[in-house]
Coordinates of C-alpha atoms in Angstrom, one line a residue:
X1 CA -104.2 47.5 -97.8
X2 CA -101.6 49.1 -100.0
X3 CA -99.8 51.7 -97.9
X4 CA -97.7 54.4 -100.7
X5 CA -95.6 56.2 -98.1
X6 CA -94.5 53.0 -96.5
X7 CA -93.3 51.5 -99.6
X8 CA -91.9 54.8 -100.7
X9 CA -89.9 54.8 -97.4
X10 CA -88.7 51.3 -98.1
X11 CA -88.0 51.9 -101.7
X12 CA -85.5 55.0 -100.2
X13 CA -83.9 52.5 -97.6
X14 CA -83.2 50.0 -100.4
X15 CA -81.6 52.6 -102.5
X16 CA -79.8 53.7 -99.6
X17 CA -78.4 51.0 -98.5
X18 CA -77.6 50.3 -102.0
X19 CA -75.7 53.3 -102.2
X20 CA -73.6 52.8 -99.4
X21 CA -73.0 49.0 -100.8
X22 CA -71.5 50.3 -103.8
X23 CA -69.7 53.0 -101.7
X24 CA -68.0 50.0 -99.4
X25 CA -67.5 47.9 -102.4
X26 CA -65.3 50.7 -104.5
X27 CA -63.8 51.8 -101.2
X28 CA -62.4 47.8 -100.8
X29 CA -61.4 47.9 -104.3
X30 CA -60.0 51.1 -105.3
X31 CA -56.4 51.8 -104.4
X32 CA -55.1 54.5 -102.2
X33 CA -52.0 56.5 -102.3
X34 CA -51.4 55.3 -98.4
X35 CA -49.4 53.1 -96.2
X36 CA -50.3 51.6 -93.0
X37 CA -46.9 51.6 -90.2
X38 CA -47.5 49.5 -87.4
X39 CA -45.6 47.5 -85.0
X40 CA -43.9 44.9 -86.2
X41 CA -42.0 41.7 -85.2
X42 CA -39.8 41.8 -81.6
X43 CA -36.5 39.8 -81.8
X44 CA -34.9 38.8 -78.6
X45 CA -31.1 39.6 -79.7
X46 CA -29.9 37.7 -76.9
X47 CA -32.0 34.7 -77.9
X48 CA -32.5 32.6 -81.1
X49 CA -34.5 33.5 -84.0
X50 CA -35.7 31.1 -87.2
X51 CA -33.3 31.5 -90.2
X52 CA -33.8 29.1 -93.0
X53 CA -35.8 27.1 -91.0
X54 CA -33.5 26.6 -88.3
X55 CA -33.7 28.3 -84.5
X56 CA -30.4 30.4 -84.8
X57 CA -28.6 31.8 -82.3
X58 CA -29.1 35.8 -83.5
X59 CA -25.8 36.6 -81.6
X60 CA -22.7 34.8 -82.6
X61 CA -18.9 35.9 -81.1
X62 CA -15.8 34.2 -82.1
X63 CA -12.5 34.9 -81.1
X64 CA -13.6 36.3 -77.4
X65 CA -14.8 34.9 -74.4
X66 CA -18.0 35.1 -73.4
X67 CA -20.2 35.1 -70.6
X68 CA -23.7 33.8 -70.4
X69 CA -26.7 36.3 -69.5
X70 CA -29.8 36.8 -68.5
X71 CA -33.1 38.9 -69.4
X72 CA -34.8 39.9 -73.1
X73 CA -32.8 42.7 -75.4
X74 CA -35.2 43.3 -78.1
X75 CA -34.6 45.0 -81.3
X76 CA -37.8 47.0 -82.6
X77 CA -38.9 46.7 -85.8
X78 CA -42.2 48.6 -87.6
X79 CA -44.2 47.0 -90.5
X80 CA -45.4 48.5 -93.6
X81 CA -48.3 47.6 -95.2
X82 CA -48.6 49.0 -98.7
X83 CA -46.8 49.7 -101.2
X84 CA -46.3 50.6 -105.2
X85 CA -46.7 47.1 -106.1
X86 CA -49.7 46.4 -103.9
X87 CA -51.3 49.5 -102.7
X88 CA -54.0 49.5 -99.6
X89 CA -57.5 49.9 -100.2
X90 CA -59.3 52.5 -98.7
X91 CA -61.6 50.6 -97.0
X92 CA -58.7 49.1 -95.0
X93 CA -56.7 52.1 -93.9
X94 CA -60.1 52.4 -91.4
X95 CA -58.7 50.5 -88.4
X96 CA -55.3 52.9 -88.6
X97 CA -57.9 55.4 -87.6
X98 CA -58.7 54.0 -84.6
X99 CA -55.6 52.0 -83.1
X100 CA -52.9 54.8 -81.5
X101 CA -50.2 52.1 -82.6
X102 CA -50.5 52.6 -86.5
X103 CA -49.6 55.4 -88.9
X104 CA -51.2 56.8 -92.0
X105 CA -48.7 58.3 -94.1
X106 CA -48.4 58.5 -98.1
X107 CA -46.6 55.6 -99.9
X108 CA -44.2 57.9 -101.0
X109 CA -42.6 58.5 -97.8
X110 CA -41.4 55.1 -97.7
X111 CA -41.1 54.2 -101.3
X112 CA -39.9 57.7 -103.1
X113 CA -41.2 58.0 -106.5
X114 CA -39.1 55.6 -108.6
X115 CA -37.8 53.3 -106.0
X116 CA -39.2 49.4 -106.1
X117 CA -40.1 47.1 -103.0
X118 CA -36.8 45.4 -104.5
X119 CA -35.0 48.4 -104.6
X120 CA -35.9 49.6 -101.1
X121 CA -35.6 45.9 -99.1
X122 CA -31.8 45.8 -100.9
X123 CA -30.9 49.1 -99.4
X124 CA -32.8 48.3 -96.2
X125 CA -29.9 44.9 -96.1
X126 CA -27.3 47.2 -97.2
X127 CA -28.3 49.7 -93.6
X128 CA -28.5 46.4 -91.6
X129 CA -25.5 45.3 -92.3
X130 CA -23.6 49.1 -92.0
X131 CA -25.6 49.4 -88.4
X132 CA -24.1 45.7 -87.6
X133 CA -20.4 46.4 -87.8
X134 CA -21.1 50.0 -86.5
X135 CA -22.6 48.5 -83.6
X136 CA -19.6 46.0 -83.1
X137 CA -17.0 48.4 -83.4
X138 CA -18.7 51.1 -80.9
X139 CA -19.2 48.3 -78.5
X140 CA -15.5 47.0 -78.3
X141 CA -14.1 50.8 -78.3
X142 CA -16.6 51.1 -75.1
X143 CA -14.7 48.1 -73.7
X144 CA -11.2 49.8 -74.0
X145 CA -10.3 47.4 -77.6
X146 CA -8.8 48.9 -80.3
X147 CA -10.7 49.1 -84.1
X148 CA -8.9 49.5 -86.8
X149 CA -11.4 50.9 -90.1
X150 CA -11.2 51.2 -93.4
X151 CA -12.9 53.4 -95.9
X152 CA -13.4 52.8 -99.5
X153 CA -15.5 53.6 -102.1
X154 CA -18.9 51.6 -102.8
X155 CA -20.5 54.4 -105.6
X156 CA -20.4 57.0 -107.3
X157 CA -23.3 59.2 -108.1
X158 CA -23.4 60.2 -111.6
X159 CA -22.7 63.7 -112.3
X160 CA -21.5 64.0 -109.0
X161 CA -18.4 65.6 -107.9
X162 CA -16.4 62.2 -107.3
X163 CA -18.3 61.3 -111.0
X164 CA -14.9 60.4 -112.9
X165 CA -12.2 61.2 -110.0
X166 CA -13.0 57.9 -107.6
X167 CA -14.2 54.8 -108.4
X168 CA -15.8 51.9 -106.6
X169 CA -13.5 50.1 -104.4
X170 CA -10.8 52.8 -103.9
X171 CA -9.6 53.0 -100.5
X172 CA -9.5 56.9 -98.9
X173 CA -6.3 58.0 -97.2
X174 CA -6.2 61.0 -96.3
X175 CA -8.0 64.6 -96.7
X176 CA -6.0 67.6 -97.5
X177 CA -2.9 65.6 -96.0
X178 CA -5.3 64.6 -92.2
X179 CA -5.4 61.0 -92.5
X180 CA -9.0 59.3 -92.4
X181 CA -9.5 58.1 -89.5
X182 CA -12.8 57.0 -89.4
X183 CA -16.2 58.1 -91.6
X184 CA -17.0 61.4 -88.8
X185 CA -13.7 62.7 -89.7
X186 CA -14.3 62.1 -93.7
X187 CA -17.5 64.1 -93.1
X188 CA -16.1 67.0 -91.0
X189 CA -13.2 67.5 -93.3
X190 CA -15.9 68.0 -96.2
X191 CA -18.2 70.1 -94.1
X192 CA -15.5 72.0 -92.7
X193 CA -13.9 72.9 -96.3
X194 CA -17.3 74.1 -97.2
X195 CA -19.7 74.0 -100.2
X196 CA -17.6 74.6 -103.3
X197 CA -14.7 74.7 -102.0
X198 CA -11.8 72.5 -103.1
X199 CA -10.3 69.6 -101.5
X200 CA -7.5 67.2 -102.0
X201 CA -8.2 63.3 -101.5
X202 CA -5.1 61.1 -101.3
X203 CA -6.4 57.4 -102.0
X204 CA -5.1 54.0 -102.9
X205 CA -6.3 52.0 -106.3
X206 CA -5.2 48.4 -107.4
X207 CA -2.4 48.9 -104.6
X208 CA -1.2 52.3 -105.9
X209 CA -1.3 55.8 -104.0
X210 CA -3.0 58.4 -106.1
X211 CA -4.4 62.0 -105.9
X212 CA -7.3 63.9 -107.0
X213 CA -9.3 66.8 -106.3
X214 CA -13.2 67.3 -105.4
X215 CA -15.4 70.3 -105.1
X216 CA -18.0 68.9 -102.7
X217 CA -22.0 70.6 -103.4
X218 CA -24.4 70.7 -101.2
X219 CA -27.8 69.2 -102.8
X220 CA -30.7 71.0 -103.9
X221 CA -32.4 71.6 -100.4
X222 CA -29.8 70.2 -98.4
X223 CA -26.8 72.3 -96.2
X224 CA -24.4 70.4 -96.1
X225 CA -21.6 69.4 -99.0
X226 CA -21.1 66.3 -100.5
X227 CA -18.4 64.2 -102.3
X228 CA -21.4 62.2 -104.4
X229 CA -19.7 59.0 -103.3
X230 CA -21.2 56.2 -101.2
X231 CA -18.7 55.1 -98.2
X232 CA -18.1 51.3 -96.8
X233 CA -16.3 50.5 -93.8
X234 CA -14.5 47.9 -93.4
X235 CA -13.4 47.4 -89.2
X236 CA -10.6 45.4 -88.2
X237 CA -12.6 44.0 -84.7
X238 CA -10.6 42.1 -82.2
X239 CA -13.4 39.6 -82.3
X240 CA -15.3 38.3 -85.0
X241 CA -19.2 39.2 -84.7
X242 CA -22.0 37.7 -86.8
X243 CA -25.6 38.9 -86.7
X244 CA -28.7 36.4 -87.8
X245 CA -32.0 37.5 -88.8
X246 CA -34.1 37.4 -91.7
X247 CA -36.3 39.8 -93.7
X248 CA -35.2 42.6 -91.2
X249 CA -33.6 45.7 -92.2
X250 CA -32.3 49.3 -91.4
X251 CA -29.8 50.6 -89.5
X252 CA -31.9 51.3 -85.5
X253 CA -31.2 48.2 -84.5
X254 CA -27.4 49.3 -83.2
X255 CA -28.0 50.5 -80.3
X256 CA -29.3 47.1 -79.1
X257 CA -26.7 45.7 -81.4
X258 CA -23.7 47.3 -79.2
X259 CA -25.4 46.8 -75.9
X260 CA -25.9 43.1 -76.7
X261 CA -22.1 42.6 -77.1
X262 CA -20.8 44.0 -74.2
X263 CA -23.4 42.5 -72.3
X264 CA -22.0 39.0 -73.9
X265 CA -18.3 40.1 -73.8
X266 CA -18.4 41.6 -69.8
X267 CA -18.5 39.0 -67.0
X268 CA -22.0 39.4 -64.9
X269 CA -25.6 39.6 -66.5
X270 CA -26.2 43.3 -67.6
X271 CA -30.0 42.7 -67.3
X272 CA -30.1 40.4 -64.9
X273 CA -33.4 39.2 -65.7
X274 CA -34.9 42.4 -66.7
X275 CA -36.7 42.7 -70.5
X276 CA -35.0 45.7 -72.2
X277 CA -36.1 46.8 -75.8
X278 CA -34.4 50.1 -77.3
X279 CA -34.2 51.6 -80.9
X280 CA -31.9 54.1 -82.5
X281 CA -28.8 54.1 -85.1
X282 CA -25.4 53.9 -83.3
X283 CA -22.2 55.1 -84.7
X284 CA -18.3 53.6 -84.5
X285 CA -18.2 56.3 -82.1
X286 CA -20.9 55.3 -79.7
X287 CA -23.3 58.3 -80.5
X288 CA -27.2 56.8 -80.8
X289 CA -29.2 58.3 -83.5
X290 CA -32.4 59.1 -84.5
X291 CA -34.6 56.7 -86.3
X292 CA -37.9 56.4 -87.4
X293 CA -41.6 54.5 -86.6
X294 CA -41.0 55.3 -82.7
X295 CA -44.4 55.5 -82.0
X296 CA -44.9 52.3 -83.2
X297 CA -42.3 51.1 -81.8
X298 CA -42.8 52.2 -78.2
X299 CA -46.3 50.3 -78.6
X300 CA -44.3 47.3 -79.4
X301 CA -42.0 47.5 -76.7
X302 CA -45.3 48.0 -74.6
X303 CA -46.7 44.9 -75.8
X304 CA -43.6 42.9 -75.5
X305 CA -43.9 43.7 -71.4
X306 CA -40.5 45.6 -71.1
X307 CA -39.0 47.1 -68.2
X308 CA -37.3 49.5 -69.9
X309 CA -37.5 51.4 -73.7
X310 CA -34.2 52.8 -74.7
X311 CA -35.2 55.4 -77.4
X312 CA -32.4 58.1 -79.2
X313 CA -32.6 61.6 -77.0
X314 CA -32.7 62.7 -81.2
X315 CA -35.9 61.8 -81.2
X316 CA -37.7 63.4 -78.5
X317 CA -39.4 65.7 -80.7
X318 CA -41.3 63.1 -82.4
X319 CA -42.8 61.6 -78.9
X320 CA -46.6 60.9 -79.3
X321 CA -49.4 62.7 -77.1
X322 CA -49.7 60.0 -74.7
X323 CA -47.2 57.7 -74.7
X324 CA -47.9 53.5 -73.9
X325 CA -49.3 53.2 -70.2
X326 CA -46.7 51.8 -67.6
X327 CA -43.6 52.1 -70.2
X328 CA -40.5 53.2 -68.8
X329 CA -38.7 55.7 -71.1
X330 CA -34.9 56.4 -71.2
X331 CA -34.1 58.9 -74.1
X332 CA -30.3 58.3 -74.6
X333 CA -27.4 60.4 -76.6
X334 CA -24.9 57.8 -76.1
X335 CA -24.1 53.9 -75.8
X336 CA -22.7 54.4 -72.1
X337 CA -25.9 56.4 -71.1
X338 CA -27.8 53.0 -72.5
X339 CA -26.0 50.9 -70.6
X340 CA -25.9 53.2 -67.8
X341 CA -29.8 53.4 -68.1
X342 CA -29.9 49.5 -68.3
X343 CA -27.3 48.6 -64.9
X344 CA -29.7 51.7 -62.9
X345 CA -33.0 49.5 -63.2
X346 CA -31.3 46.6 -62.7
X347 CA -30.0 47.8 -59.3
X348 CA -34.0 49.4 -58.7
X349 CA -33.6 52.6 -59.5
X350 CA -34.8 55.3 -62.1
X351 CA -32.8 56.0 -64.8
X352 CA -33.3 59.6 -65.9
X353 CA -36.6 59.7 -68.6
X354 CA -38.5 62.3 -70.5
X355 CA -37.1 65.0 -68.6
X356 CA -34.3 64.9 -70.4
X357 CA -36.4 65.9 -73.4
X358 CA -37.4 68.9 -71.9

């Protein structure tokens, strides 16, 4: 017998579930203006990694003695998945939702309108190597060695106040008659003179001593003035240093960077067994900065089993809810209070942890 309202009900559940078909179908296809950050690969800085096919040795140190060690010192690294050239579907930004390690966040946080996956991975190699010899010349300053640096010119913004007064590859003496010593004092001898205020740069071009004068600006939104001139340093290191990795780049890997070469270059195993992992820029000076993805990359140090997390004391205010079960957290300003964090757990005590964030 021929039952209407039981058809009609099936008819309504056909249509509905072709509804939400189509519905799943455009949400697979259609692109979304979002990324996905997640944890991404763990390298064991003490260890070996695979460059060109071949298990490399990610820490090399000529020139210097060194001493063998013991324990895991990872570098932290976050993944991003989407971008201009291949942007995520909504259907998969779901299991973001619902996994505390990943990050929604618009594409154009990490890929600012304009700029290419080509253009960003270049600059990314151009921060890895800075953070490299940063890293090397805080760690032998730590050890008592003396660094020699020097700063040159590797841009020029157009328009900018450098635009026709310094040129790529000129070498930067001195500021208002101070010489440069290193890049901090470049920068407080700009910020210091103040935002449209004159000042004199003494600098040396094709082995000749010249002169010119800048009127740093600060940039719309920004405080502090600026030469519009991209810096390179160039360290004289009493040891040659030489970092391996591939398709890994930024500059928070140096304050694993400079704890990895002591640890090398002093007699005794720093870890002594233990499995360290730590994030955060480091400066020739030894000051850790801040750095981004640290969510992520707690969950990665989590997941890698570490005894400790070194993470920048800069970045306390960006410390999630609830924080990986069972990780050990040791906010740091410096690279001594890294290593000092490091030799307290290896001697079974508590280094000092989120208190210090207040």
């Amino acid at each position: 017998m021929y039952d209407d309202k039981l058809e009609r009900r099936r008819s309504r559940a056909t249509l509905g579930l072709m509804i939400l078909a189509c519905i799943l179908l455009l949400a697979a296809l259609v692109p979304s203006p979002y990324a996905v950050e997640q944890p991404g690969p763990v390298v064991d800085t003490l260890g070996k990694a695979l460059v060109d096919g071949k298990n490399t040795p990610v820490l090399a140190i000529e020139g210097a003695e060194t001493y063998s060690t013991s324990g895991e010192l990872n570098l932290l690294t976050v993944t991003i998945l989407g971008d201009p050239e291949q942007p995520r579907s909504w259907l998969s930004l779901l299991p973001a939702l619902l996994d505390p390690s990943q990050r929604i966040a618009p594409v154009s946080e990490f890929y600012p309108q304009g700029t290419t996956v080509e253009q960003r991975e270049k600059a990314n190699t151009v921060l890895m190597n800075g953070s490299q010899a940063q890293a090397a010349a805080a760690a032998f300053r730590a050890m008592g060695k003396k660094v020699g640096v020097e700063l040159s010119v590797a841009d020029v913004s157009k328009n900018g106040p450098a635009d026709g007064a310094l040129e790529p590859g000129d070498r930067l003496l001195s500021v208002d008659g101070r010489n440069i010593e290193d890049f901090a004092s470049l920068r407080r001898s700009i910020i210091d003179a103040g935002d449209g205020a004159q000042i004199r740069i003494r600098f040396e071009r094709d082995g000749e001593a010249r002169e010119t004068v800048l009127t740093p600006r600060a940039p719309e939104g920004g405080s502090e003035p600026l030469i519009g001139a991209a810096i390179s340093m160039d360290y004289q290191l009493p040891a040659k240093v030489d970092v391996s990795l591939s398709k890994i780049g930024g500059p928070s890997a140096g304050l694993v960077f400079a704890v990895a070469i002591i640890d090398r270059l002093t007699p005794g195993p720093l870890l002594d067994g233990l499995t360290v992992s730590g994030t955060g820029t480091m400066s020739d000076s030894g000051q850790v900065g801040a750095i981004g993805g640290l969510t992520q990359k707690m969950w990665a140090a989590q997941r890698a089993g570490s005894d400790l997390f070194l993470m920048p004391l800069a970045n306390c205010g960006d410390l999630p809810r609830r924080p990986p079960q069972g990780l050990r957290i040791a906010p740091v300003g410096t690279l001594d209070e890294a290593v000092g964090a490091i030799e307290a757990v290896a001697a079974g005590q508590e280094p000092a942890g989120l208190e210090r964030c207040g």
